[in-house]
């Protein structure tokens, strides 16, 4: 270890940073690797950014609203369900809020619970905090291990629903069983809930230990703007406000997010299109190709490719991945664990992008064996 590195705290010196999905610098890719929206944001978002900027940009001299107060109120109105602005906190992406939750509730003396597989940022954030982690693995069914979560030692438990990278959603009935038995804070990361049939927002009123985390990066086509929010009991929101940066969301992002939240009809239409494409894609993989594919409630599908001999394996998944990359189609593989290594995670793009994907996979599966 270098002398400079040894000046850092030991847990910092040994950190492994989060690995984001590839963002290719040049165009021409069919980009199905990071679950971004294939359609543009509401046109009102562009108008809102232009008017927040003003004619000469002089509004940028001023600090943004420190609490994102108008946006908190709009999010509460949007969800209804008895929520007020006191139940809402805005983050610089939902990753900011996940970080605040770890900062407030996780330490070496306060275990954080996570499942595997799940969003791989959680263990990174817990590591930055030098926190203790309890990992509860799924089995191949990917159903929620309710009883194991209830009997975990976690102070705070992070669940993703619909889960990533599987797309499998957990029902409110299952979440209520967890909430009835688990004494800690249950954080449900609903990054993909706009694509699902059910979500946990209606459980908030009766369950003060529930936190629901949302993002505008996926269904709202605003990954570049970096806005997410959390919904929770006002006391939890107050604790999170105590550990956030005082100006954590910039002025242009607040304006853009407000315009998006206030155009639900636009988003209902693109979400319906994405779900229709997802369902056609799932049928194509599961029925025509006979590839094992989890039922997805998200904007991606998790499918287990078979080679020309009908074989699935990590090597087969890697072969399909490499072939797709060679043809400028980018998807995601998760080679580090047996539960995920033989699968591809494919973001639902436009119908045209899914056609390119399908044709490329047809060529691969006719010609390639691992
Ligand atoms: C994409 C994603 C996020 C990150 O959202 P940002 O708002 O862009 O930070 C959080 N959780 C899960 C499960 C995601 O897939």
Short mmCIF file of C-alpha atoms and ligand atoms in Angstrom, two decimals:
data_model
loop_
_atom_site.label_atom_id
_atom_site.label_comp_id
_atom_site.label_asym_id
_atom_site.label_seq_id
_atom_site.Cartn_x
_atom_site.Cartn_y
_atom_site.Cartn_z
CA UNK A 1 0.00 0.00 0.00
CA UNK A 2 1.39 3.42 -0.93
CA UNK A 3 2.13 5.98 1.76
CA UNK A 4 -0.70 8.21 0.50
CA UNK A 5 -3.25 5.41 0.55
CA UNK A 6 -2.21 4.40 4.05
CA UNK A 7 -3.19 7.90 5.24
CA UNK A 8 -6.81 7.02 4.42
CA UNK A 9 -9.06 5.17 6.85
CA UNK A 10 -8.41 1.42 6.44
CA UNK A 11 -11.93 0.63 5.20
CA UNK A 12 -11.64 3.41 2.62
CA UNK A 13 -8.24 2.21 1.39
CA UNK A 14 -9.73 -1.22 0.66
CA UNK A 15 -13.00 -0.09 -1.02
CA UNK A 16 -14.24 -1.46 -4.33
CA UNK A 17 -16.12 1.21 -6.28
CA UNK A 18 -19.48 0.54 -7.92
CA UNK A 19 -19.16 -0.58 -11.56
CA UNK A 20 -21.65 1.39 -13.67
CA UNK A 21 -22.89 -0.02 -16.97
CA UNK A 22 -20.90 1.02 -20.05
CA UNK A 23 -21.78 4.42 -21.56
CA UNK A 24 -20.17 4.25 -25.02
CA UNK A 25 -18.79 7.57 -26.20
CA UNK A 26 -19.74 7.16 -29.87
CA UNK A 27 -23.21 6.72 -31.37
CA UNK A 28 -24.47 3.76 -33.40
CA UNK A 29 -25.03 1.40 -30.47
CA UNK A 30 -28.29 -0.31 -29.62
CA UNK A 31 -27.97 0.50 -25.94
CA UNK A 32 -29.90 -1.98 -23.81
CA UNK A 33 -27.56 -2.18 -20.81
CA UNK A 34 -28.56 0.41 -18.18
CA UNK A 35 -32.37 0.42 -18.18
CA UNK A 36 -32.66 3.97 -19.49
CA UNK A 37 -35.89 5.02 -21.23
CA UNK A 38 -35.81 4.67 -25.05
CA UNK A 39 -38.19 7.64 -25.46
CA UNK A 40 -37.51 11.32 -24.72
CA UNK A 41 -38.83 13.02 -21.57
CA UNK A 42 -42.04 15.09 -21.64
CA UNK A 43 -41.63 18.19 -23.87
CA UNK A 44 -42.64 20.22 -20.80
CA UNK A 45 -39.30 19.25 -19.25
CA UNK A 46 -37.38 21.12 -21.95
CA UNK A 47 -39.62 24.17 -21.52
CA UNK A 48 -39.12 24.10 -17.75
CA UNK A 49 -35.32 23.91 -18.07
CA UNK A 50 -35.29 26.81 -20.58
CA UNK A 51 -37.45 28.98 -18.37
CA UNK A 52 -35.47 28.09 -15.21
CA UNK A 53 -32.34 29.17 -17.09
CA UNK A 54 -33.86 32.49 -18.20
CA UNK A 55 -32.70 34.56 -21.14
CA UNK A 56 -29.13 35.14 -19.98
CA UNK A 57 -28.65 32.40 -17.40
CA UNK A 58 -28.44 34.92 -14.58
CA UNK A 59 -30.78 32.81 -12.43
CA UNK A 60 -27.82 30.44 -12.09
CA UNK A 61 -26.17 33.04 -9.82
CA UNK A 62 -28.63 31.99 -7.12
CA UNK A 63 -28.61 28.91 -4.93
CA UNK A 64 -31.44 26.46 -5.58
CA UNK A 65 -34.34 25.90 -3.17
CA UNK A 66 -32.42 24.04 -0.41
CA UNK A 67 -35.22 21.58 0.39
CA UNK A 68 -36.57 21.27 -3.18
CA UNK A 69 -39.80 22.40 -1.50
CA UNK A 70 -42.02 22.85 -4.60
CA UNK A 71 -40.95 19.43 -5.85
CA UNK A 72 -41.68 17.77 -2.48
CA UNK A 73 -45.21 19.20 -2.60
CA UNK A 74 -45.71 18.09 -6.22
CA UNK A 75 -44.52 14.54 -5.46
CA UNK A 76 -46.94 14.32 -2.50
CA UNK A 77 -49.83 15.58 -4.68
CA UNK A 78 -48.87 13.16 -7.45
CA UNK A 79 -49.03 10.11 -5.17
CA UNK A 80 -52.03 11.19 -3.11
CA UNK A 81 -52.57 8.34 -0.62
CA UNK A 82 -52.75 10.91 2.20
CA UNK A 83 -49.10 11.97 1.67
CA UNK A 84 -47.96 15.56 2.28
CA UNK A 85 -44.67 17.34 1.58
CA UNK A 86 -43.56 16.23 5.09
CA UNK A 87 -43.49 12.64 3.79
CA UNK A 88 -41.10 13.46 0.91
CA UNK A 89 -37.36 14.06 0.47
CA UNK A 90 -35.69 14.76 -2.89
CA UNK A 91 -32.27 13.41 -3.82
CA UNK A 92 -29.58 13.91 -6.45
CA UNK A 93 -30.75 10.67 -8.05
CA UNK A 94 -32.19 7.94 -5.85
CA UNK A 95 -28.58 6.84 -5.25
CA UNK A 96 -28.22 9.99 -3.12
CA UNK A 97 -31.17 8.88 -0.96
CA UNK A 98 -29.87 5.31 -0.65
CA UNK A 99 -26.60 6.85 0.52
CA UNK A 100 -28.42 9.02 3.10
CA UNK A 101 -30.32 5.96 4.37
CA UNK A 102 -27.04 4.09 4.82
CA UNK A 103 -25.49 7.15 6.50
CA UNK A 104 -28.40 7.45 8.96
CA UNK A 105 -29.12 3.79 9.74
CA UNK A 106 -26.06 1.61 9.01
CA UNK A 107 -22.72 1.21 10.77
CA UNK A 108 -20.39 -1.47 12.06
CA UNK A 109 -22.69 -1.71 15.09
CA UNK A 110 -25.93 -1.51 13.03
CA UNK A 111 -26.25 -4.24 10.41
CA UNK A 112 -27.67 -3.50 6.97
CA UNK A 113 -29.62 -6.31 5.34
CA UNK A 114 -29.63 -6.93 1.60
CA UNK A 115 -30.67 -9.76 -0.69
CA UNK A 116 -28.66 -11.37 -3.46
CA UNK A 117 -29.10 -10.69 -6.29
CA UNK A 118 -30.17 -7.10 -5.93
CA UNK A 119 -28.92 -3.62 -6.82
CA UNK A 120 -25.14 -3.87 -6.42
CA UNK A 121 -24.79 -0.29 -5.19
CA UNK A 122 -26.10 -1.17 -1.69
CA UNK A 123 -23.00 -3.12 -0.55
CA UNK A 124 -20.79 -0.37 -2.01
CA UNK A 125 -22.56 2.32 0.05
CA UNK A 126 -22.47 0.15 3.18
CA UNK A 127 -18.74 -0.43 2.60
CA UNK A 128 -18.07 3.32 2.38
CA UNK A 129 -19.71 3.63 5.81
CA UNK A 130 -17.62 0.69 7.15
CA UNK A 131 -20.97 -0.95 7.89
CA UNK A 132 -21.78 -4.55 8.66
CA UNK A 133 -23.83 -6.39 6.01
CA UNK A 134 -26.08 -9.44 6.24
CA UNK A 135 -26.78 -10.94 2.81
CA UNK A 136 -29.86 -13.14 2.30
CA UNK A 137 -29.56 -15.03 -0.98
CA UNK A 138 -32.54 -15.86 -3.17
CA UNK A 139 -32.96 -19.34 -4.57
CA UNK A 140 -33.57 -19.81 -8.29
CA UNK A 141 -37.30 -19.08 -7.86
CA UNK A 142 -36.34 -15.49 -6.91
CA UNK A 143 -39.35 -15.36 -4.58
CA UNK A 144 -39.03 -13.22 -1.46
CA UNK A 145 -37.56 -15.13 1.54
CA UNK A 146 -39.97 -13.44 3.96
CA UNK A 147 -39.16 -15.48 7.06
CA UNK A 148 -35.40 -15.11 6.64
CA UNK A 149 -35.76 -11.34 6.36
CA UNK A 150 -37.95 -11.27 9.47
CA UNK A 151 -35.38 -13.21 11.48
CA UNK A 152 -32.36 -11.25 10.18
CA UNK A 153 -30.35 -9.08 12.55
CA UNK A 154 -30.61 -6.01 10.28
CA UNK A 155 -31.41 -2.55 11.61
CA UNK A 156 -32.34 -1.55 8.06
CA UNK A 157 -33.17 -3.91 5.19
CA UNK A 158 -32.83 -2.88 1.53
CA UNK A 159 -35.17 -4.61 -0.92
CA UNK A 160 -35.54 -3.84 -4.62
CA UNK A 161 -39.06 -4.34 -6.00
CA UNK A 162 -39.41 -5.08 -8.84
CA UNK A 163 -36.02 -6.66 -8.23
CA UNK A 164 -32.91 -6.04 -10.31
CA UNK A 165 -31.58 -7.79 -12.31
CA UNK A 166 -34.44 -10.33 -12.34
CA UNK A 167 -37.47 -8.04 -12.90
CA UNK A 168 -39.47 -10.08 -10.37
CA UNK A 169 -41.86 -7.95 -8.27
CA UNK A 170 -42.82 -8.68 -4.67
CA UNK A 171 -46.48 -8.28 -3.73
CA UNK A 172 -47.79 -5.89 -1.09
CA UNK A 173 -49.07 -8.98 0.75
CA UNK A 174 -45.47 -10.28 1.00
CA UNK A 175 -44.16 -6.85 2.05
CA UNK A 176 -46.85 -6.63 4.74
CA UNK A 177 -45.77 -10.01 6.10
CA UNK A 178 -42.19 -8.66 6.34
CA UNK A 179 -43.41 -5.45 7.99
CA UNK A 180 -45.48 -7.41 10.51
CA UNK A 181 -42.50 -9.42 11.74
CA UNK A 182 -39.32 -7.43 10.99
CA UNK A 183 -38.57 -4.84 13.71
CA UNK A 184 -36.17 -2.66 11.67
CA UNK A 185 -36.54 -0.14 8.85
CA UNK A 186 -37.71 -1.69 5.56
CA UNK A 187 -36.47 0.23 2.52
CA UNK A 188 -38.20 -0.72 -0.73
CA UNK A 189 -36.31 0.62 -3.74
CA UNK A 190 -39.04 1.05 -6.36
CA UNK A 191 -36.89 2.29 -9.25
CA UNK A 192 -38.98 0.11 -11.61
CA UNK A 193 -42.41 0.35 -9.93
CA UNK A 194 -43.95 2.49 -12.72
CA UNK A 195 -43.72 -0.64 -14.92
CA UNK A 196 -45.33 -2.92 -12.29
CA UNK A 197 -48.96 -3.70 -11.44
CA UNK A 198 -48.62 -2.88 -7.74
CA UNK A 199 -46.44 -0.68 -5.51
CA UNK A 200 -45.90 -0.11 -1.80
CA UNK A 201 -46.97 3.56 -1.57
CA UNK A 202 -50.39 2.60 -0.18
CA UNK A 203 -48.67 0.75 2.70
CA UNK A 204 -46.92 3.89 4.00
CA UNK A 205 -49.91 5.21 5.98
CA UNK A 206 -50.11 2.10 8.16
CA UNK A 207 -46.37 1.32 8.35
CA UNK A 208 -44.07 4.01 9.81
CA UNK A 209 -41.00 1.76 9.42
CA UNK A 210 -41.41 1.60 5.62
CA UNK A 211 -39.41 3.79 3.23
CA UNK A 212 -40.22 3.81 -0.50
CA UNK A 213 -37.48 5.07 -2.83
CA UNK A 214 -38.25 6.24 -6.39
CA UNK A 215 -36.21 7.64 -9.28
CA UNK A 216 -36.95 9.73 -12.36
CA UNK A 217 -34.07 8.01 -14.18
CA UNK A 218 -35.97 5.05 -15.62
CA UNK A 219 -39.68 5.57 -16.40
CA UNK A 220 -39.31 9.38 -16.60
CA UNK A 221 -36.41 9.36 -19.08
CA UNK A 222 -34.31 11.68 -16.90
CA UNK A 223 -31.24 9.65 -15.86
CA UNK A 224 -29.01 12.57 -16.87
CA UNK A 225 -30.88 15.02 -14.64
CA UNK A 226 -30.26 13.01 -11.41
CA UNK A 227 -33.47 13.24 -9.39
CA UNK A 228 -34.99 10.67 -7.08
CA UNK A 229 -37.19 10.84 -4.00
CA UNK A 230 -38.07 8.91 -0.89
CA UNK A 231 -41.48 8.64 0.77
CA UNK A 232 -41.61 7.91 4.51
CA UNK A 233 -42.90 8.96 7.92
CA UNK A 234 -42.04 12.65 8.64
CA UNK A 235 -39.66 11.58 11.44
CA UNK A 236 -37.63 9.47 8.98
CA UNK A 237 -37.65 12.33 6.47
CA UNK A 238 -36.35 14.64 9.22
CA UNK A 239 -33.49 12.26 10.01
CA UNK A 240 -32.53 12.07 6.33
CA UNK A 241 -32.71 15.87 6.01
CA UNK A 242 -30.21 16.00 8.86
CA UNK A 243 -27.57 14.06 6.94
CA UNK A 244 -27.97 15.41 3.39
CA UNK A 245 -25.99 18.16 1.63
CA UNK A 246 -27.78 21.46 2.13
CA UNK A 247 -28.17 22.04 -1.64
CA UNK A 248 -28.32 18.42 -2.81
CA UNK A 249 -30.46 19.01 -5.93
CA UNK A 250 -29.53 21.72 -8.44
CA UNK A 251 -32.00 24.30 -9.74
CA UNK A 252 -32.31 22.97 -13.30
CA UNK A 253 -32.93 19.43 -12.04
CA UNK A 254 -35.63 20.63 -9.64
CA UNK A 255 -37.39 22.47 -12.48
CA UNK A 256 -37.09 19.51 -14.87
CA UNK A 257 -38.37 17.00 -12.32
CA UNK A 258 -41.32 19.21 -11.37
CA UNK A 259 -42.41 19.45 -15.00
CA UNK A 260 -42.11 15.67 -15.42
CA UNK A 261 -44.11 14.89 -12.27
CA UNK A 262 -46.81 17.27 -13.48
CA UNK A 263 -47.22 15.53 -16.85
CA UNK A 264 -48.50 12.07 -15.82
CA UNK A 265 -50.47 11.54 -19.05
CA UNK A 266 -47.34 11.75 -21.19
CA UNK A 267 -45.60 9.19 -18.99
CA UNK A 268 -48.59 6.85 -18.80
CA UNK A 269 -48.41 6.60 -22.61
CA UNK A 270 -44.69 5.78 -22.86
CA UNK A 271 -44.86 3.36 -19.91
CA UNK A 272 -47.72 1.53 -21.69
CA UNK A 273 -45.58 1.27 -24.84
CA UNK A 274 -42.58 -0.05 -22.91
CA UNK A 275 -44.74 -2.64 -21.12
CA UNK A 276 -46.22 -3.82 -24.43
CA UNK A 277 -42.74 -4.19 -25.93
CA UNK A 278 -41.54 -5.97 -22.76
CA UNK A 279 -44.40 -8.45 -22.87
CA UNK A 280 -43.83 -9.21 -26.57
CA UNK A 281 -40.09 -9.64 -25.88
CA UNK A 282 -40.78 -12.00 -22.96
CA UNK A 283 -43.05 -14.16 -25.14
CA UNK A 284 -40.38 -14.21 -27.86
CA UNK A 285 -37.71 -15.43 -25.43
CA UNK A 286 -39.84 -17.81 -23.39
CA UNK A 287 -42.11 -19.31 -26.07
CA UNK A 288 -40.36 -19.02 -29.45
CA UNK A 289 -36.77 -19.50 -28.23
CA UNK A 290 -37.67 -21.56 -25.14
CA UNK A 291 -35.12 -19.63 -23.06
CA UNK A 292 -35.90 -19.58 -19.34
CA UNK A 293 -37.04 -15.97 -18.66
CA UNK A 294 -38.26 -14.50 -15.37
CA UNK A 295 -41.67 -12.78 -15.53
CA UNK A 296 -40.70 -9.09 -15.59
CA UNK A 297 -42.55 -6.23 -13.89
CA UNK A 298 -39.75 -3.83 -14.90
CA UNK A 299 -38.37 -2.27 -18.12
CA UNK A 300 -35.90 -5.11 -18.71
CA UNK A 301 -35.96 -8.87 -19.07
CA UNK A 302 -33.63 -11.41 -17.48
CA UNK A 303 -33.26 -14.37 -19.80
CA UNK A 304 -31.05 -17.45 -19.94
CA UNK A 305 -29.80 -17.95 -23.51
CA UNK A 306 -29.38 -21.40 -25.04
CA UNK A 307 -26.76 -22.16 -27.65
CA UNK A 308 -27.29 -24.19 -30.86
CA UNK A 309 -27.26 -27.40 -28.77
CA UNK A 310 -29.92 -26.09 -26.36
CA UNK A 311 -27.37 -25.61 -23.57
CA UNK A 312 -27.32 -22.77 -21.01
CA UNK A 313 -24.21 -21.85 -19.02
CA UNK A 314 -22.10 -18.84 -18.01
CA UNK A 315 -19.95 -19.48 -21.11
CA UNK A 316 -23.05 -19.48 -23.34
CA UNK A 317 -24.25 -16.19 -21.82
CA UNK A 318 -20.78 -14.69 -22.35
CA UNK A 319 -20.73 -15.93 -25.95
CA UNK A 320 -24.11 -14.27 -26.65
CA UNK A 321 -22.96 -11.09 -24.91
CA UNK A 322 -19.71 -10.93 -26.91
CA UNK A 323 -21.55 -11.58 -30.18
CA UNK A 324 -24.04 -8.79 -29.41
CA UNK A 325 -21.20 -6.37 -28.52
CA UNK A 326 -19.43 -7.25 -31.78
CA UNK A 327 -22.66 -6.23 -33.56
CA UNK A 328 -22.99 -3.01 -31.51
CA UNK A 329 -25.80 -4.24 -29.28
CA UNK A 330 -25.03 -3.62 -25.61
CA UNK A 331 -26.73 -5.68 -22.86
CA UNK A 332 -25.56 -6.62 -19.35
CA UNK A 333 -24.12 -9.80 -17.86
CA UNK A 334 -23.54 -10.63 -14.18
CA UNK A 335 -20.78 -13.25 -14.30
CA UNK A 336 -19.73 -13.19 -10.64
CA UNK A 337 -22.47 -15.43 -9.16
CA UNK A 338 -24.05 -18.79 -10.08
CA UNK A 339 -27.60 -17.38 -9.73
CA UNK A 340 -26.97 -14.76 -12.43
CA UNK A 341 -23.98 -15.88 -14.54
CA UNK A 342 -25.90 -17.77 -17.23
CA UNK A 343 -28.31 -14.87 -17.90
CA UNK A 344 -28.48 -11.70 -19.98
CA UNK A 345 -30.25 -8.61 -18.65
CA UNK A 346 -31.77 -6.76 -21.58
CA UNK A 347 -33.33 -3.31 -21.26
CA UNK A 348 -36.61 -2.89 -23.16
CA UNK A 349 -35.86 -0.45 -25.99
CA UNK A 350 -37.99 0.69 -28.92
CA UNK A 351 -39.65 -1.97 -31.09
CA UNK A 352 -37.00 -1.24 -33.76
CA UNK A 353 -34.15 -1.77 -31.25
CA UNK A 354 -35.71 -5.04 -30.06
CA UNK A 355 -35.90 -6.20 -33.69
CA UNK A 356 -32.15 -5.59 -34.12
CA UNK A 357 -31.50 -7.46 -30.87
CA UNK A 358 -33.71 -10.37 -31.94
CA UNK A 359 -32.15 -10.68 -35.41
CA UNK A 360 -28.64 -10.58 -33.93
CA UNK A 361 -29.53 -13.27 -31.36
CA UNK A 362 -31.05 -15.43 -34.13
CA UNK A 363 -27.76 -15.30 -36.02
CA UNK A 364 -25.83 -16.08 -32.85
CA UNK A 365 -27.97 -19.02 -31.79
CA UNK A 366 -27.77 -20.67 -35.22
CA UNK A 367 -24.02 -20.44 -35.47
CA UNK A 368 -22.48 -20.43 -32.02
CA UNK A 369 -21.68 -23.01 -29.40
CA UNK A 370 -19.65 -22.08 -26.37
C1 LIG B 1 -31.27 2.64 -11.65
C2 LIG B 1 -31.50 2.28 -10.23
C3 LIG B 1 -31.33 3.21 -9.22
C4 LIG B 1 -30.61 4.50 -9.49
O1 LIG B 1 -31.38 5.52 -9.73
P1 LIG B 1 -30.77 6.99 -9.85
O2 LIG B 1 -31.95 7.77 -9.46
O3 LIG B 1 -30.37 7.16 -11.26
O4 LIG B 1 -29.64 7.16 -8.88
C5 LIG B 1 -31.64 2.86 -7.92
N1 LIG B 1 -32.06 1.62 -7.63
C6 LIG B 1 -32.20 0.69 -8.56
C7 LIG B 1 -32.65 -0.67 -8.19
C8 LIG B 1 -31.92 0.99 -9.89
O5 LIG B 1 -32.00 0.04 -10.82
#
